[in-house]
Amino acid sequence: MRTLICGSMAYDTIMVFGDRFKNHILPEQIHILNVAFLVPEMRREFGGCAGNIAYNLKLLGGEPLIMATVGDDSAPYLYRLKQQGMDVSHVREVPGSFTAQAFITTDLDDNQITAFHPGAMNHSHENKVADAAGVGLGILAPDGRDGMLSHAREFHAAGVPFIFDPGQGLPMFDGAELLEFLKLADYCTVNDYEAKLVCERTGCDLPELATHVRALIVTLGGNGSRIYADGQRIDIPSVKPDAVIDPTGCGDAYRAGLLYGIGHDLGWEKTGRLASVMGAIKIAHRGGQNHKPGRDEIAARYEAAFGATPW
């Protein structure tokens, strides 16, 4: 099944400062803050929610179709996607812009200072869901505000079931807009903090929010996840990772598992467990797209955790 993934593509530039920010930022002088950090360690990762989700869905054997906007600097990313056998026909290049990118500086206490430039992401509304033929499932991941609103309505108008995944884009929307998303979507996935924020903004509790969609999925980090579907709550256990290296992109890996399970009618318990396995595999690697398990390895990890095969 071809799965349309609407969301961001981005570069993540990650720098490590070999000291602690607190040793260089004077609290009494923050009104005239002017500091520089030497960062001898730096790496650049391919990221963005759409890129990460598509990467993981491809590992599972799915057919991801990315719909995103990128800038003049997108050639390395597009080359990588093509090398992986991805269809990039709906990745729109916006002349005169940069691909969205985050610049993250981390200190020895794992504190982070991040600057994010949306760039071409602000043009995401120029893409149209109806232009993607043969799509049976979709996901609306964090993207430009106008693009998220228009793509939700276009998914619904086209009759394509989709997951609403607001992620870090959630603060852009008020309660009425969030309820509109839920009424248009077939599924919704949020982490526990985002779930609290959605409840606060809409004035609804989780069981009530779940009535608007076929399933509401709430991830709980190392405590697993919960799926509210068919009037029931299904508790999904976490899977022990080989190592805890980098949580970046774990949520996107989890969402790829959801998409594969939904697209292949695996049922909610098996779908949630497959998503949990994908998150556990990802967290043992740096960056959102550097883990490389094949389907056989994913199946073996699932069987080791749950005593059965995923498909």
Tab-separated table of C-alpha atoms in Angstrom:
chain	number	residue	atom	x	y	z
A	1	MET	CA	0.000	0.000	0.000
A	2	ARG	CA	1.353	3.426	-0.951
A	3	THR	CA	1.441	5.674	2.095
A	4	LEU	CA	1.539	9.453	1.670
A	5	ILE	CA	3.716	11.104	4.303
A	6	CYS	CA	3.102	14.844	4.602
A	7	GLY	CA	5.610	16.601	6.822
A	8	SER	CA	8.995	18.219	7.106
A	9	MET	CA	12.323	17.312	5.597
A	10	ALA	CA	15.222	18.899	7.424
A	11	TYR	CA	18.923	18.886	8.138
A	12	ASP	CA	19.976	18.614	11.781
A	13	THR	CA	23.388	20.087	12.572
A	14	ILE	CA	24.400	18.808	15.995
A	15	MET	CA	27.333	20.297	17.890
A	16	VAL	CA	28.802	19.206	21.211
A	17	PHE	CA	30.223	21.804	23.596
A	18	GLY	CA	32.812	20.158	25.843
A	19	ASP	CA	31.815	22.098	28.956
A	20	ARG	CA	28.654	23.292	30.710
A	21	PHE	CA	26.616	26.277	29.591
A	22	LYS	CA	26.183	27.354	33.214
A	23	ASN	CA	29.922	27.980	33.477
A	24	HIS	CA	29.779	30.550	30.678
A	25	ILE	CA	26.399	32.232	31.075
A	26	LEU	CA	26.350	34.741	33.951
A	27	PRO	CA	22.788	35.047	35.328
A	28	GLU	CA	23.261	38.686	36.273
A	29	GLN	CA	24.411	39.511	32.719
A	30	ILE	CA	21.728	37.789	30.611
A	31	HIS	CA	20.301	41.181	29.596
A	32	ILE	CA	23.496	41.703	27.582
A	33	LEU	CA	24.098	38.078	26.613
A	34	ASN	CA	26.930	37.650	24.124
A	35	VAL	CA	28.605	34.257	24.303
A	36	ALA	CA	30.419	31.910	21.942
A	37	PHE	CA	30.938	28.172	22.404
A	38	LEU	CA	33.798	26.221	20.842
A	39	VAL	CA	32.318	23.034	19.372
A	40	PRO	CA	35.073	20.757	18.046
A	41	GLU	CA	32.584	17.911	17.568
A	42	MET	CA	29.890	18.414	14.928
A	43	ARG	CA	27.798	16.194	12.704
A	44	ARG	CA	25.023	16.754	10.174
A	45	GLU	CA	22.079	14.379	10.049
A	46	PHE	CA	19.234	13.864	7.621
A	47	GLY	CA	16.012	14.476	9.493
A	48	GLY	CA	12.577	16.016	9.519
A	49	CYS	CA	9.493	14.033	10.476
A	50	ALA	CA	8.509	13.067	6.929
A	51	GLY	CA	12.034	11.958	6.072
A	52	ASN	CA	12.394	9.931	9.269
A	53	ILE	CA	8.982	8.265	9.014
A	54	ALA	CA	9.524	7.371	5.355
A	55	TYR	CA	12.971	5.938	6.118
A	56	ASN	CA	11.573	3.631	8.811
A	57	LEU	CA	8.547	2.596	6.775
A	58	LYS	CA	10.873	1.624	3.928
A	59	LEU	CA	12.862	-0.567	6.361
A	60	LEU	CA	9.623	-2.382	7.174
A	61	GLY	CA	8.934	-3.031	3.498
A	62	GLY	CA	6.298	-0.330	3.113
A	63	GLU	CA	5.812	2.027	0.169
A	64	PRO	CA	6.327	5.562	1.505
A	65	LEU	CA	5.622	8.570	-0.684
A	66	ILE	CA	6.978	11.805	0.777
A	67	MET	CA	5.146	15.097	0.243
A	68	ALA	CA	7.364	17.930	1.470
A	69	THR	CA	9.084	21.157	0.479
A	70	VAL	CA	12.862	21.639	0.351
A	71	GLY	CA	15.270	24.410	-0.621
A	72	ASP	CA	18.207	25.029	-2.937
A	73	ASP	CA	20.468	22.971	-0.649
A	74	SER	CA	18.387	19.793	-0.966
A	75	ALA	CA	20.548	17.881	-3.481
A	76	PRO	CA	22.330	15.630	-0.906
A	77	TYR	CA	19.018	14.693	0.723
A	78	LEU	CA	17.259	14.000	-2.574
A	79	TYR	CA	20.206	11.906	-3.751
A	80	ARG	CA	20.024	9.872	-0.529
A	81	LEU	CA	16.291	9.263	-0.944
A	82	LYS	CA	16.738	8.117	-4.535
A	83	GLN	CA	19.542	5.772	-3.484
A	84	GLN	CA	17.096	4.205	-1.032
A	85	GLY	CA	14.534	3.683	-3.766
A	86	MET	CA	12.208	6.443	-2.571
A	87	ASP	CA	9.753	8.227	-4.847
A	88	VAL	CA	10.589	11.959	-4.630
A	89	SER	CA	8.087	13.137	-7.230
A	90	HIS	CA	6.132	15.061	-4.570
A	91	VAL	CA	9.112	16.671	-2.867
A	92	ARG	CA	8.852	20.255	-4.102
A	93	GLU	CA	11.970	22.408	-4.384
A	94	VAL	CA	11.326	26.058	-3.457
A	95	PRO	CA	13.856	28.317	-5.266
A	96	GLY	CA	15.575	30.925	-3.139
A	97	SER	CA	15.036	29.083	0.135
A	98	PHE	CA	16.894	26.727	2.443
A	99	THR	CA	15.663	23.303	3.456
A	100	ALA	CA	14.367	23.444	7.029
A	101	GLN	CA	17.172	22.926	9.504
A	102	ALA	CA	17.943	22.808	13.189
A	103	PHE	CA	21.219	23.859	14.764
A	104	ILE	CA	21.572	22.116	18.105
A	105	THR	CA	24.360	22.696	20.626
A	106	THR	CA	24.534	20.246	23.522
A	107	ASP	CA	26.672	20.594	26.644
A	108	LEU	CA	28.067	17.939	29.002
A	109	ASP	CA	24.859	17.980	31.078
A	110	ASP	CA	22.762	17.286	27.954
A	111	ASN	CA	21.316	20.794	28.048
A	112	GLN	CA	20.541	22.031	24.564
A	113	ILE	CA	20.374	25.361	22.762
A	114	THR	CA	18.520	24.984	19.480
A	115	ALA	CA	17.880	27.368	16.609
A	116	PHE	CA	15.364	26.201	13.997
A	117	HIS	CA	14.960	27.718	10.550
A	118	PRO	CA	11.744	26.546	8.785
A	119	GLY	CA	12.813	27.740	5.344
A	120	ALA	CA	11.014	25.909	2.548
A	121	MET	CA	8.708	24.244	5.080
A	122	ASN	CA	6.656	27.460	5.095
A	123	HIS	CA	5.627	26.635	1.519
A	124	SER	CA	4.223	23.187	2.333
A	125	HIS	CA	0.691	24.319	1.475
A	126	GLU	CA	1.754	24.549	-2.176
A	127	ASN	CA	1.685	20.744	-2.314
A	128	LYS	CA	-1.711	19.140	-2.872
A	129	VAL	CA	-2.752	15.722	-1.582
A	130	ALA	CA	-4.894	15.144	-4.668
A	131	ASP	CA	-1.753	15.188	-6.821
A	132	ALA	CA	-0.579	11.902	-5.274
A	133	ALA	CA	-2.281	9.011	-7.073
A	134	GLY	CA	-2.802	5.488	-5.772
A	135	VAL	CA	-2.500	6.358	-2.083
A	136	GLY	CA	-4.348	4.185	0.437
A	137	LEU	CA	-3.138	5.680	3.732
A	138	GLY	CA	-1.483	8.852	4.947
A	139	ILE	CA	0.025	10.692	7.872
A	140	LEU	CA	0.000	14.407	8.614
A	141	ALA	CA	3.235	15.062	10.513
A	142	PRO	CA	4.618	18.427	11.733
A	143	ASP	CA	5.021	20.873	8.863
A	144	GLY	CA	4.163	24.471	8.002
A	145	ARG	CA	0.952	25.651	9.679
A	146	ASP	CA	-0.941	26.387	6.457
A	147	GLY	CA	0.186	23.098	4.953
A	148	MET	CA	-1.036	21.073	7.923
A	149	LEU	CA	-4.460	22.698	7.825
A	150	SER	CA	-4.908	22.314	4.067
A	151	HIS	CA	-3.517	18.768	3.880
A	152	ALA	CA	-5.862	17.542	6.623
A	153	ARG	CA	-8.845	18.843	4.676
A	154	GLU	CA	-7.479	17.433	1.426
A	155	PHE	CA	-6.897	13.972	2.920
A	156	HIS	CA	-10.490	13.955	4.168
A	157	ALA	CA	-11.914	15.235	0.870
A	158	ALA	CA	-9.981	12.572	-1.050
A	159	GLY	CA	-11.283	9.811	1.244
A	160	VAL	CA	-7.757	8.793	2.254
A	161	PRO	CA	-7.585	7.626	5.904
A	162	PHE	CA	-4.770	9.383	7.754
A	163	ILE	CA	-2.993	9.782	11.068
A	164	PHE	CA	-2.900	13.246	12.625
A	165	ASP	CA	0.531	13.615	14.261
A	166	PRO	CA	0.844	17.220	15.502
A	167	GLY	CA	4.169	16.755	17.331
A	168	GLN	CA	6.164	19.927	17.789
A	169	GLY	CA	3.684	21.738	15.548
A	170	LEU	CA	0.929	21.413	18.149
A	171	PRO	CA	1.463	24.855	19.789
A	172	MET	CA	0.526	26.527	16.470
A	173	PHE	CA	-3.121	25.466	16.830
A	174	ASP	CA	-5.910	26.459	19.191
A	175	GLY	CA	-8.552	24.147	20.638
A	176	ALA	CA	-11.046	24.616	17.808
A	177	GLU	CA	-8.423	23.831	15.179
A	178	LEU	CA	-7.235	20.736	17.046
A	179	LEU	CA	-10.812	19.452	17.226
A	180	GLU	CA	-11.174	20.051	13.491
A	181	PHE	CA	-8.046	17.978	12.862
A	182	LEU	CA	-9.431	15.148	15.005
A	183	LYS	CA	-12.775	15.180	13.222
A	184	LEU	CA	-11.067	15.054	9.813
A	185	ALA	CA	-8.509	12.402	10.775
A	186	ASP	CA	-9.010	8.666	11.234
A	187	TYR	CA	-6.217	8.251	13.794
A	188	CYS	CA	-4.215	10.516	16.085
A	189	THR	CA	-0.876	9.952	17.794
A	190	VAL	CA	0.740	12.161	20.452
A	191	ASN	CA	3.209	11.741	23.291
A	192	ASP	CA	2.091	12.106	26.899
A	193	TYR	CA	3.010	15.809	27.122
A	194	GLU	CA	1.238	16.584	23.850
A	195	ALA	CA	-1.795	14.626	25.049
A	196	LYS	CA	-2.048	16.874	28.109
A	197	LEU	CA	-1.740	19.966	25.913
A	198	VAL	CA	-4.465	18.768	23.521
A	199	CYS	CA	-6.753	18.054	26.483
A	200	GLU	CA	-6.058	21.482	27.948
A	201	ARG	CA	-6.701	23.341	24.701
A	202	THR	CA	-9.818	21.428	23.675
A	203	GLY	CA	-11.326	21.004	27.153
A	204	CYS	CA	-11.764	17.266	26.479
A	205	ASP	CA	-10.279	14.293	28.299
A	206	LEU	CA	-8.577	11.449	26.432
A	207	PRO	CA	-11.590	9.091	26.253
A	208	GLU	CA	-13.656	11.936	24.802
A	209	LEU	CA	-10.961	12.842	22.271
A	210	ALA	CA	-10.786	9.182	21.276
A	211	THR	CA	-14.430	9.266	20.195
A	212	HIS	CA	-13.488	11.522	17.272
A	213	VAL	CA	-11.083	9.009	15.694
A	214	ARG	CA	-10.818	5.264	15.105
A	215	ALA	CA	-7.830	5.194	17.443
A	216	LEU	CA	-5.937	7.611	19.679
A	217	ILE	CA	-2.362	6.549	20.402
A	218	VAL	CA	-0.422	8.073	23.306
A	219	THR	CA	3.281	7.252	23.629
A	220	LEU	CA	4.849	7.208	27.095
A	221	GLY	CA	8.572	6.968	26.365
A	222	GLY	CA	10.176	4.124	28.291
A	223	ASN	CA	6.784	3.223	29.774
A	224	GLY	CA	5.370	2.035	26.461
A	225	SER	CA	2.210	3.441	24.921
A	226	ARG	CA	-1.577	3.324	25.131
A	227	ILE	CA	-4.040	2.890	22.309
A	228	TYR	CA	-7.621	4.039	22.792
A	229	ALA	CA	-9.773	2.227	20.225
A	230	ASP	CA	-13.247	0.674	20.072
A	231	GLY	CA	-14.062	1.984	23.539
A	232	GLN	CA	-11.092	0.162	25.072
A	233	ARG	CA	-7.589	1.044	26.223
A	234	ILE	CA	-4.832	-1.242	24.990
A	235	ASP	CA	-1.557	-1.016	26.921
A	236	ILE	CA	1.529	-1.576	24.773
A	237	PRO	CA	4.757	-2.429	26.619
A	238	SER	CA	8.072	-0.846	25.743
A	239	VAL	CA	10.837	-2.960	24.230
A	240	LYS	CA	14.244	-2.970	25.887
A	241	PRO	CA	16.795	-1.408	23.513
A	242	ASP	CA	20.345	-2.641	23.007
A	243	ALA	CA	21.515	0.776	24.215
A	244	VAL	CA	20.102	4.228	24.893
A	245	ILE	CA	22.138	6.473	22.603
A	246	ASP	CA	19.886	9.132	21.068
A	247	PRO	CA	16.097	9.599	21.284
A	248	THR	CA	16.015	11.801	18.179
A	249	GLY	CA	13.554	10.294	15.715
A	250	CYS	CA	12.233	7.566	18.026
A	251	GLY	CA	8.708	8.902	17.734
A	252	ASP	CA	8.995	8.886	13.951
A	253	ALA	CA	10.193	5.269	13.980
A	254	TYR	CA	7.218	4.384	16.183
A	255	ARG	CA	4.850	6.087	13.741
A	256	ALA	CA	6.259	4.080	10.845
A	257	GLY	CA	5.325	0.954	12.790
A	258	LEU	CA	1.808	2.312	13.222
A	259	LEU	CA	1.489	3.017	9.506
A	260	TYR	CA	2.711	-0.449	8.548
A	261	GLY	CA	0.377	-2.143	11.015
A	262	ILE	CA	-2.660	-0.118	9.976
A	263	GLY	CA	-1.902	-0.610	6.292
A	264	HIS	CA	-1.591	-4.370	6.733
A	265	ASP	CA	-4.512	-4.864	9.165
A	266	LEU	CA	-2.309	-6.320	11.899
A	267	GLY	CA	-4.712	-5.358	14.694
A	268	TRP	CA	-4.004	-2.777	17.380
A	269	GLU	CA	-2.028	-4.932	19.797
A	270	LYS	CA	0.368	-6.217	17.134
A	271	THR	CA	0.558	-2.787	15.480
A	272	GLY	CA	1.465	-1.097	18.761
A	273	ARG	CA	4.074	-3.722	19.557
A	274	LEU	CA	5.669	-3.405	16.128
A	275	ALA	CA	5.819	0.364	16.622
A	276	SER	CA	7.468	-0.189	20.001
A	277	VAL	CA	10.104	-2.451	18.420
A	278	MET	CA	10.909	0.213	15.826
A	279	GLY	CA	11.407	2.844	18.516
A	280	ALA	CA	13.712	0.529	20.479
A	281	ILE	CA	15.850	-0.171	17.413
A	282	LYS	CA	16.185	3.532	16.617
A	283	ILE	CA	17.176	4.725	20.102
A	284	ALA	CA	20.353	2.620	19.988
A	285	HIS	CA	21.717	4.774	17.123
A	286	ARG	CA	22.582	8.428	16.681
A	287	GLY	CA	20.411	10.505	14.380
A	288	GLY	CA	17.032	9.686	12.913
A	289	GLN	CA	18.166	7.620	9.910
A	290	ASN	CA	21.358	5.737	10.766
A	291	HIS	CA	19.887	2.405	11.913
A	292	LYS	CA	19.724	-0.206	9.155
A	293	PRO	CA	17.807	-3.328	10.232
A	294	GLY	CA	16.283	-5.516	7.557
A	295	ARG	CA	12.807	-7.022	7.797
A	296	ASP	CA	14.226	-10.280	9.129
A	297	GLU	CA	16.041	-8.483	11.948
A	298	ILE	CA	12.931	-6.459	12.810
A	299	ALA	CA	10.881	-9.677	12.921
A	300	ALA	CA	13.501	-11.339	15.128
A	301	ARG	CA	13.478	-8.408	17.552
A	302	TYR	CA	9.689	-8.573	17.694
A	303	GLU	CA	9.715	-12.320	18.324
A	304	ALA	CA	12.365	-11.988	21.034
A	305	ALA	CA	10.255	-9.379	22.814
A	306	PHE	CA	6.801	-10.857	22.371
A	307	GLY	CA	7.243	-14.554	21.534
A	308	ALA	CA	5.541	-14.379	18.138
A	309	THR	CA	6.156	-13.050	14.640
A	310	PRO	CA	4.795	-9.646	13.598
A	311	TRP	CA	3.526	-10.755	10.159
